[in-house]
Short mmCIF file of C-alpha atoms in Angstrom, two decimals:
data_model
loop_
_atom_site.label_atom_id
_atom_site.label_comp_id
_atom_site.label_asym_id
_atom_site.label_seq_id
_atom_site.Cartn_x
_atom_site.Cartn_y
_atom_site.Cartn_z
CA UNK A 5 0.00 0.00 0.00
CA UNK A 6 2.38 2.64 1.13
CA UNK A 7 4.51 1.72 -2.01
CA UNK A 8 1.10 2.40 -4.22
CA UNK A 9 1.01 5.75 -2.11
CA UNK A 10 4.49 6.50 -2.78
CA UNK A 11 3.88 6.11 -6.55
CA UNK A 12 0.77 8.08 -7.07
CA UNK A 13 2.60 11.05 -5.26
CA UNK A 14 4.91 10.55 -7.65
CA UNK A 15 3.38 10.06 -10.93
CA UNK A 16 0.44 12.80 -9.84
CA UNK A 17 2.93 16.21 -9.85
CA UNK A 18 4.64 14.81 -13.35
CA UNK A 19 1.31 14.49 -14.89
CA UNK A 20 0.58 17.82 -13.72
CA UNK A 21 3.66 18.94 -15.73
CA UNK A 22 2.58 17.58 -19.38
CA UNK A 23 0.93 20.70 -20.53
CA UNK A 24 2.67 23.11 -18.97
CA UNK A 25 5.45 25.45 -20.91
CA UNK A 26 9.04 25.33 -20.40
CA UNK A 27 9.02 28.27 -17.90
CA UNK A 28 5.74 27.32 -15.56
CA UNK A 29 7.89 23.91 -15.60
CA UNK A 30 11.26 25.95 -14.25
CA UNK A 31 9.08 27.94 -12.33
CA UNK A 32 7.42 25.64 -10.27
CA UNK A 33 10.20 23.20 -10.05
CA UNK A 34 12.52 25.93 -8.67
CA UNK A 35 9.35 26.92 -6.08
CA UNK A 36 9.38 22.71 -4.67
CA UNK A 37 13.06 22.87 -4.65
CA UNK A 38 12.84 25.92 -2.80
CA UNK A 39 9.69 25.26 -0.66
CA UNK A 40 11.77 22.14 0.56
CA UNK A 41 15.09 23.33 0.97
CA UNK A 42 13.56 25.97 3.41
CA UNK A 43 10.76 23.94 5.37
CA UNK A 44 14.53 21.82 6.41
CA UNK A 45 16.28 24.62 7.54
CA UNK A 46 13.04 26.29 8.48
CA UNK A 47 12.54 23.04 10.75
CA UNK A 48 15.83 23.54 12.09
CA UNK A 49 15.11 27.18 13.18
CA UNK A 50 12.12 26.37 14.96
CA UNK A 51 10.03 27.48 12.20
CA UNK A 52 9.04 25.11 9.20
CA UNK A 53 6.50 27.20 7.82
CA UNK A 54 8.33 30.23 7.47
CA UNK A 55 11.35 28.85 5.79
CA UNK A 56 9.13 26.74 3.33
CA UNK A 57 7.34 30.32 2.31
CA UNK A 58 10.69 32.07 2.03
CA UNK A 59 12.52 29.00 0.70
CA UNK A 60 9.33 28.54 -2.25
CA UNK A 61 9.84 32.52 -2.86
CA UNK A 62 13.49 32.11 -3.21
CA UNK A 63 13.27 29.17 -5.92
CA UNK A 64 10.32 30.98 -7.44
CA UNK A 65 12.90 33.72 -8.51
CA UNK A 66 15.34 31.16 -9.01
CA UNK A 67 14.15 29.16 -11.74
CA UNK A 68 12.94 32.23 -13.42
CA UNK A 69 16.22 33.56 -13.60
CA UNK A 70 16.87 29.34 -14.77
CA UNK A 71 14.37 29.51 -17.40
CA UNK A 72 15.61 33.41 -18.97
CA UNK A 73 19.39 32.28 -18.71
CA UNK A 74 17.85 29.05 -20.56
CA UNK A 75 15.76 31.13 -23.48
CA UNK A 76 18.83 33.17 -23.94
CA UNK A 77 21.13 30.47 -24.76
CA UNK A 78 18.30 28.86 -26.98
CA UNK A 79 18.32 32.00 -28.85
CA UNK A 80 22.13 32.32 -29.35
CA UNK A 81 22.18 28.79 -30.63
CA UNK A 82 19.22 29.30 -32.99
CA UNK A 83 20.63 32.55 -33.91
CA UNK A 84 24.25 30.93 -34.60
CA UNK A 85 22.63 27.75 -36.64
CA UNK A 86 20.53 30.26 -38.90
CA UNK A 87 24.18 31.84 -39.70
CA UNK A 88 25.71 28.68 -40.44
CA UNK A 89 22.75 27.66 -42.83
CA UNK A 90 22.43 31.00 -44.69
CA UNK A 91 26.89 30.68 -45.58
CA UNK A 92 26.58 27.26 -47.06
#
């Protein structure tokens, strides 16, 4: 059962993810990481809840930053393999 459990909570949040773009996908990804990383040390400072809202604020911004770095270099490589076409 808790192995049933354990896949559902898995499989649920990916399905989630199907239709989503590239950047809700960094987005919210960098928001778990975040939410996570801060409920720990959060936990650790006596207050789980507050960490896990800063921590899920701090990856927000995060994988935005992720995703724009990302689009740039997209870009630069589309922008580089148009070049290379157009010269043959």
């Amino acid at each position: 059962m808790k192995k049933l459990l354990l896949l559902a909570a898995i499989a649920l949040p990916a399905g989630a993810c199907a239709d989503m773009t590239p950047t809700q996908q960094r987005a919210m990804t960098g928001t778990a990481i975040g939410a996570g990383g801060g409920a720990i040390l959060g936990a650790i400072g006596g207050n789980a809840g507050l960490g896990a809202a800063a921590g899920a604020g701090a990856g927000l911004l995060g994988g935005l930053l992720v995703d724009q770095s990302r689009r740039s270099q997209d870009a630069a490589f589309q922008q580089g393999f148009a070049a290379g076409q157009q010269s043959r």
